[in-house]
Structures are given as C-alpha cells and as structure tokens.
Coordinates of C-alpha atoms in Angstrom, one line a residue:
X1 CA -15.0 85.7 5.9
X2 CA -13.9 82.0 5.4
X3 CA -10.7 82.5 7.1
X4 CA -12.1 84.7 9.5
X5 CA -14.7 81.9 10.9
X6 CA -11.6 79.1 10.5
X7 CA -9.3 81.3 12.8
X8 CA -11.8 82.2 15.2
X9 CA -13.1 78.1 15.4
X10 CA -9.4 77.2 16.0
X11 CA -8.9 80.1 18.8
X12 CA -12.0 79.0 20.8
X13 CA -11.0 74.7 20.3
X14 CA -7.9 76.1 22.0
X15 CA -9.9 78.3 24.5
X16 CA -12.6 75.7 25.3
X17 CA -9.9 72.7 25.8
X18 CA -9.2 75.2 29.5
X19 CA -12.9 75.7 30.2
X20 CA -13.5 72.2 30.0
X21 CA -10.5 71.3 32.4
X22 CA -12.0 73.7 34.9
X23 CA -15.8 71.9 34.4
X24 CA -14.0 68.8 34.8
X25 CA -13.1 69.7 38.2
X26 CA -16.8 71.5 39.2
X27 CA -18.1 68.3 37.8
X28 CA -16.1 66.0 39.5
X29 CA -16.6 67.4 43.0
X30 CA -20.5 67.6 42.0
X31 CA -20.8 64.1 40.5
X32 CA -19.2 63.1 43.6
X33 CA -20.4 65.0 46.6
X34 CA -23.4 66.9 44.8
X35 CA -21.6 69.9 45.9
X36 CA -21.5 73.3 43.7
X37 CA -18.4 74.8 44.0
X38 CA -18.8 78.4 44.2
X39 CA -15.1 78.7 45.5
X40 CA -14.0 77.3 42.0
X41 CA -13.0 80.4 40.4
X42 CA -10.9 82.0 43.6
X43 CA -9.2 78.6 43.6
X44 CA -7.9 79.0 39.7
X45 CA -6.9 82.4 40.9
X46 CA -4.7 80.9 43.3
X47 CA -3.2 78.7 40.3
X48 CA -2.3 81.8 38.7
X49 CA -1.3 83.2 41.6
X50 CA 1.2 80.8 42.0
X51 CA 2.7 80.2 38.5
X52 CA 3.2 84.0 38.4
X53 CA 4.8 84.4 41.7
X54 CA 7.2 81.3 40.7
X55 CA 8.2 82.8 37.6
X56 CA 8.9 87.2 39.3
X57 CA 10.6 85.4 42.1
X58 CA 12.5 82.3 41.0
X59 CA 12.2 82.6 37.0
X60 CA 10.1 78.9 36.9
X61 CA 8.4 78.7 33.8
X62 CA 4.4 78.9 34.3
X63 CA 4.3 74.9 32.9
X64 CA 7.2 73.9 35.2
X65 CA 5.2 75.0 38.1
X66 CA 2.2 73.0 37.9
X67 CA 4.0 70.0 39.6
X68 CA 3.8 73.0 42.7
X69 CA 0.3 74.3 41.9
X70 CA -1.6 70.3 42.2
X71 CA 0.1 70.0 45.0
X72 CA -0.8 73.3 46.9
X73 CA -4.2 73.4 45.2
X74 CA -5.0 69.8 46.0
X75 CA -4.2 69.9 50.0
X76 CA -5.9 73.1 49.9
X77 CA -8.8 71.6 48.1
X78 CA -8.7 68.6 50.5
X79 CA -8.2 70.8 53.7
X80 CA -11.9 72.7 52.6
X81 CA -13.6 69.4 52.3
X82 CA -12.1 67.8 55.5
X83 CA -12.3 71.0 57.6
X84 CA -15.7 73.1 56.1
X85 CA -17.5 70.3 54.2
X86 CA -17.4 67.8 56.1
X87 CA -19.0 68.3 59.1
X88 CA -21.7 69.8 57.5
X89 CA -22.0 66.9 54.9
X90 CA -25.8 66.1 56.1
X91 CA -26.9 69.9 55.9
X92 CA -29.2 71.3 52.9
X93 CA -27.6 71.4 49.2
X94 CA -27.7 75.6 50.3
X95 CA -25.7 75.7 53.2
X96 CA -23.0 73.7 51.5
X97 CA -23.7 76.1 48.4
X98 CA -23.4 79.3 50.8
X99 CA -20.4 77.8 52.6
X100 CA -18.4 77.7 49.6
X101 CA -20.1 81.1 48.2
X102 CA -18.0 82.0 51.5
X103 CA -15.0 80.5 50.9
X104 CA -14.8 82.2 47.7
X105 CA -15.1 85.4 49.0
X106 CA -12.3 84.6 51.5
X107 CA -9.6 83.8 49.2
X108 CA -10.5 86.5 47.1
X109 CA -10.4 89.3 49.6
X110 CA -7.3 87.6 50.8
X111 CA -5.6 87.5 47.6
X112 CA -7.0 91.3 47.2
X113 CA -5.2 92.5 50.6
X114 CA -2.0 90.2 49.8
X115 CA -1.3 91.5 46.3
X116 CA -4.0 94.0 45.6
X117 CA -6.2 94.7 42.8
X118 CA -3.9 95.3 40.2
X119 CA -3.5 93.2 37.0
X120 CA -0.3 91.4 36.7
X121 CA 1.1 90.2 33.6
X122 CA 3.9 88.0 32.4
X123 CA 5.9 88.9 29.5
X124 CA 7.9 85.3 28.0
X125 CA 9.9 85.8 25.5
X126 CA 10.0 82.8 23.6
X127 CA 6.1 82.2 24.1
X128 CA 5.8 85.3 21.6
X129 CA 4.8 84.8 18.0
X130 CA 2.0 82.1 16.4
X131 CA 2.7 78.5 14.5
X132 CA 1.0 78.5 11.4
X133 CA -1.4 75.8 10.4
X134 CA -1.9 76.2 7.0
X135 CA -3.8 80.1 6.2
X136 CA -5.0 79.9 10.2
X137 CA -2.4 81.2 12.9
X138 CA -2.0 79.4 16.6
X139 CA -1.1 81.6 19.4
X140 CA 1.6 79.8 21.0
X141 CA 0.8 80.1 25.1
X142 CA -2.8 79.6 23.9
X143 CA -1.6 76.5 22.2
X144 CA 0.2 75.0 24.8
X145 CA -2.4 75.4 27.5
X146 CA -5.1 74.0 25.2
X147 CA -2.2 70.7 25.1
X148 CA -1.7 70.6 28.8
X149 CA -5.5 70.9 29.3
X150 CA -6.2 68.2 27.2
X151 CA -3.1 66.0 28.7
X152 CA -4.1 66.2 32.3
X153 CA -8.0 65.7 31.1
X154 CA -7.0 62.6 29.3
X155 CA -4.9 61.7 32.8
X156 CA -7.4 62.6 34.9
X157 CA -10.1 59.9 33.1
X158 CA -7.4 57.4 33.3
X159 CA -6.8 57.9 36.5
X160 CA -10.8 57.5 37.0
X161 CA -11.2 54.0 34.9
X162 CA -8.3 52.4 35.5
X163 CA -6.9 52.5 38.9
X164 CA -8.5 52.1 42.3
X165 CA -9.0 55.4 43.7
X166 CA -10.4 55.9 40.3
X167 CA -12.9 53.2 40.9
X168 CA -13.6 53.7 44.5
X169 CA -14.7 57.6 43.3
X170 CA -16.7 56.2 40.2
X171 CA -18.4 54.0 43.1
X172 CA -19.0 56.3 45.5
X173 CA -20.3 58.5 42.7
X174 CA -23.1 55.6 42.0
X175 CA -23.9 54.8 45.0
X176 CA -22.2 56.0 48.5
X177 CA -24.4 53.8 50.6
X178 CA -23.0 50.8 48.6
X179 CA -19.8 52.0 48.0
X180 CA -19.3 51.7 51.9
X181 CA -20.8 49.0 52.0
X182 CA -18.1 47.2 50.0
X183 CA -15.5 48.6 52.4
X184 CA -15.4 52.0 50.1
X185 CA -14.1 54.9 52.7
X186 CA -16.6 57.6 51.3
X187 CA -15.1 60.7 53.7
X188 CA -11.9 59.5 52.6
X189 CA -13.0 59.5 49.2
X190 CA -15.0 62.9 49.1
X191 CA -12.0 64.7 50.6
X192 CA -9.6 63.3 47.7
X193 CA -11.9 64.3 45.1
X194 CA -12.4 67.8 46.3
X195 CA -8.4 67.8 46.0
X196 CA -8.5 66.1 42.5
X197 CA -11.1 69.1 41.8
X198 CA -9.2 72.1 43.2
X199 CA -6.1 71.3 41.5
X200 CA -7.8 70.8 38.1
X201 CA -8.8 74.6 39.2
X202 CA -5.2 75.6 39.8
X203 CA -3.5 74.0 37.2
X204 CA -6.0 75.6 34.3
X205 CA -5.1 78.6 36.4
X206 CA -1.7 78.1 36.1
X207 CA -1.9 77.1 31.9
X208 CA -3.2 80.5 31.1
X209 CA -1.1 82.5 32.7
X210 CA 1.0 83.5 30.3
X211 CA -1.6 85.1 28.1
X212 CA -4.2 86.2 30.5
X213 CA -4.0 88.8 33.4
X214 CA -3.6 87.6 37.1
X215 CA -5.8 89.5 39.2
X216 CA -8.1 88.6 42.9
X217 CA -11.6 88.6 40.7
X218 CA -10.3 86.6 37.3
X219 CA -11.8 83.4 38.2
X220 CA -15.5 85.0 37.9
X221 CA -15.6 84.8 33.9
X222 CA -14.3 80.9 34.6
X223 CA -16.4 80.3 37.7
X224 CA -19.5 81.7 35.2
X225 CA -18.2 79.5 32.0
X226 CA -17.6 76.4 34.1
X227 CA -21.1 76.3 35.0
X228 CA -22.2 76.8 31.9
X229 CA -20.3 74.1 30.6
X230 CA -21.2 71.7 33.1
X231 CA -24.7 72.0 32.6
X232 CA -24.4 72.3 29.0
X233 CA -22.5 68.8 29.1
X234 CA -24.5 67.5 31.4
X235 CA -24.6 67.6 35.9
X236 CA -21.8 64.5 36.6
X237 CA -20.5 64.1 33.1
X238 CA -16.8 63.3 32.5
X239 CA -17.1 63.8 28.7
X240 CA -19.9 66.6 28.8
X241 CA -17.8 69.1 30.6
X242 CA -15.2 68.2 27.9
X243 CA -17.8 68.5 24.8
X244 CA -19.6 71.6 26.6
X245 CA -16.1 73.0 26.9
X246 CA -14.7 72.7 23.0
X247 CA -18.2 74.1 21.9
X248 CA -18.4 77.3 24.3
X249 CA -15.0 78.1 23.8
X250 CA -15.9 78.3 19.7
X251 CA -19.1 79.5 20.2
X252 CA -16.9 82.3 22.6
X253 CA -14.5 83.0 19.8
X254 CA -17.2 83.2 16.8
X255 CA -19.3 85.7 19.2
X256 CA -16.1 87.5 19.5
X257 CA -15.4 87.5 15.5
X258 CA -18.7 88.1 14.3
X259 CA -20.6 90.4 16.5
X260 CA -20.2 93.6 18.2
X261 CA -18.0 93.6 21.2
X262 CA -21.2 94.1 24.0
X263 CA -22.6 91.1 21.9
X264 CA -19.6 88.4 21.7
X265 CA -21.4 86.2 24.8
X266 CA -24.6 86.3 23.2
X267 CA -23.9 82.8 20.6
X268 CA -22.5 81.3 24.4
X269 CA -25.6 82.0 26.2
X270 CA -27.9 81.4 23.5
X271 CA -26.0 78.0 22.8
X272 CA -26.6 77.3 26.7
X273 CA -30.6 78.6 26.4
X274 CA -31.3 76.5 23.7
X275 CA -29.3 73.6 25.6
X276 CA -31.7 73.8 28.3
X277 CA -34.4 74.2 26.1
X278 CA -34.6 70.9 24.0
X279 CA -32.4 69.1 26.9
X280 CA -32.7 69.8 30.5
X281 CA -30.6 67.0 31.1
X282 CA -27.6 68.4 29.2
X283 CA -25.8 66.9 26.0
X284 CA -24.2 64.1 28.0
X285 CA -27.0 63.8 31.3
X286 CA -26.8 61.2 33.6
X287 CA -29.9 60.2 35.8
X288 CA -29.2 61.8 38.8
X289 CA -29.7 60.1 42.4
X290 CA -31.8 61.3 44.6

C-alpha cells in the first residue's frame, strides 16, 4: 500500500507541475486584465495540435517544437486581446467572460471541421519505458513535461521580477491607473500578457503530447483543472497556481489509486471544497482591487 501511495504521489508531482503551467497562464491574464479565460483550454488544444502535426509531417520532436508553438500561440493570444478584448475592455466582467466562452467554441469547432473528432496519438520510440527512482517508476514523457513545465514556470517568474516588461506587467497588475501614469502603456501591456498567457496554454499543450491524446475537446479537463487550481492557489497568484497545481495533480493521482474509477476526482474536488471552505481567498490570496 506504501509503494502504491509513493508511486501514485510521484505520478501526480509530475502531472500537477503541467496543471500549474496552464494556471499560470489563466492567472496571469486574470491578475492582469481581470479577465477569465474560458478560451484557455481550445488554446492548449492548438499547442497539441501543433506539436503533433510537426512531428506526422516533418518528424520534429514534440519538445523541439515549442520554440514554434509560443510563437503561434502568443500572436494568436495577442491578436484575441488586441482585436476582441480590447475594444470591449470597459464592458461588464460577463461580456468579456462570454466573449471568450465564444472564442472557445470557435477554435474548437474549427479544429473539429479541420481534423475531426478523432483521437490522435503519437507513438515515440525512445520516450517508451520508465527511470527508476529507487522502488517508484517515472514515466519518461510524463517526466520530461513535468521538467519543461517547471523550466518555463521558473522562466516565466524571471521574466516577471527581473526585467522590464516584467515589471511594467507586475505594475499594471497593481495599479493600471498608476502604471500609466508613470508612462506604463497598459493596452500595450494587456495585449503582451494575453500572449505570454496563450502560449503558456500551448506550450503545456505541446509537453503532453506524447502521452495524452490530441483531440478538438481535450482542453475541457485542463480548462476545468486550471480553474480549480487558480482558485485553489489563490485569484492573481504566481506561486498559488504553482502550489494549487503540485497538490491537485497528487490529490488527482491518489483519487486515481485509491478509489473507484467514477470516484478518482472526488479527493480533487473535495480538496478544492474544503479550500474554499476555511479560505475563500485561496492558499496564496491577494487583496483584490476593485
């Protein structure tokens, strides 16, 4: 039973480490913009997309591709903000909800008539096979996503303390009336981060591609999961969505281990219920602005 709960705490760090790349994304684009990004899911679908058409067509490992997949994710990201958001950035929290409800829906049904509803999977050779770690056994692609998640996370808050777009975004975050106050291009800014958001979507997309199934309506389960997360770690939190992340994804895999397979979400959903129980504001809450 030991080994049993040791393996299954191992497979869900490695899971979580990807759910809390794609919270770090919804929470970016909400800490900055107070935006919830119903189109996050569709837009790790189009990560996977990608990565899987790169390697049928052109044999380009899934990992070589996310160079490819920020890019694409990130204009498309920044063209949503700049051509959908944007004009309606003074409307009610709902119609930018419902606008991006929308978009969803689009690339979905898009990516439906393109490729259609069948599951596509990628068979890698030499991603086969586990590394041991001691008793416990590490599935390689699951493995190696869980150490690019946690690489471009640990980029990603880099990026945000220590370099100027990094500090313009924390600003604007704050405060956007002061932020342009002190010269801070806040349109410009908001339109960046819904990038920077997007492609953390595609590139998570992208990671778990080689273990996970490409189809138009994957990115529900991470959609569902990234909200979770994010309000388990906290609306706006950097290092919530990355806590909330590590303990779903274990509280995933011991659901999966320990209970029946119609019961394997219950630990994740009571974990969130209880969350919201004893605090509202989330393990990592920020005081949000009005």
């Amino acid at each position: 039973m030991l080994l049993l709960v040791g393996q299954a705490a191992v497979t869900g760090l490695l899971t979580g480490a990807v759910y809390a790349l794609v919270a770090v994304g919804l929470t970016l684009i909400f800490g900055v913009m107070r935006v919830v990004n119903f189109a996050h899911g569709a837009l790790l679908m189009l990560g996977m997309y990608t990565a899987y058409w790169l390697f049928v067509l052109w044999g380009v490992p899934p990992y070589l591709a996310l160079p490819v997949v920020f890019v694409l994710l990130f204009l498309l990201g920044a063209g949503i903000q700049r051509g959908l958001l944007q004009p309606i950035a003074g409307a009610p929290q709902h119609t930018q909800l419902l606008l991006t409800l929308g978009v969803m829906l689009i690339l979905e049904n898009l990516a439906l008539f393109l490729w259609s509803p069948d599951f596509r999977t990628l068979r890698i050779a030499w991603l086969e096979g586990a590394v041991p770690l001691g008793p416990l056994l590490l599935n390689k692609p699951r493995l190696i996503a869980c150490v690019g998640a946690v690489t471009l996370t640990a980029a990603l808050y880099l990026f945000l303390a220590f370099t100027e777009p990094g500090r313009a975004i924390r600003a604007t975050a704050q405060d956007p009336v002061g932020a342009a106050l002190v010269g801070v291009d806040v349109a410009r800014i908001n339109t960046f981060t819904f990038g920077l958001g997007a492609a953390c979507a595609g590139m998570a997309g992208a990671l778990i591609t080689p273990y996970l199934y490409t189809a138009p309506h994957v990115g529900h389960v991470f959609l569902l999961y990234g909200f979770v997360v994010v309000v388990l770690g906290g609306l706006g939190s950097f290092t919530g969505a990355l806590a909330g992340g590590l303990l779903i994804g274990v509280g995933e895999a011991l659901g999966a281990a320990l209970l029946p397979g119609s019961l394997k979400e219950l630990v994740v959903y009571g974990i969130f219920i209880l969350a919201l129980l004893f605090r509202p504001t989330g393990l990592f809450g920020v005081r949000q602005r009005g």
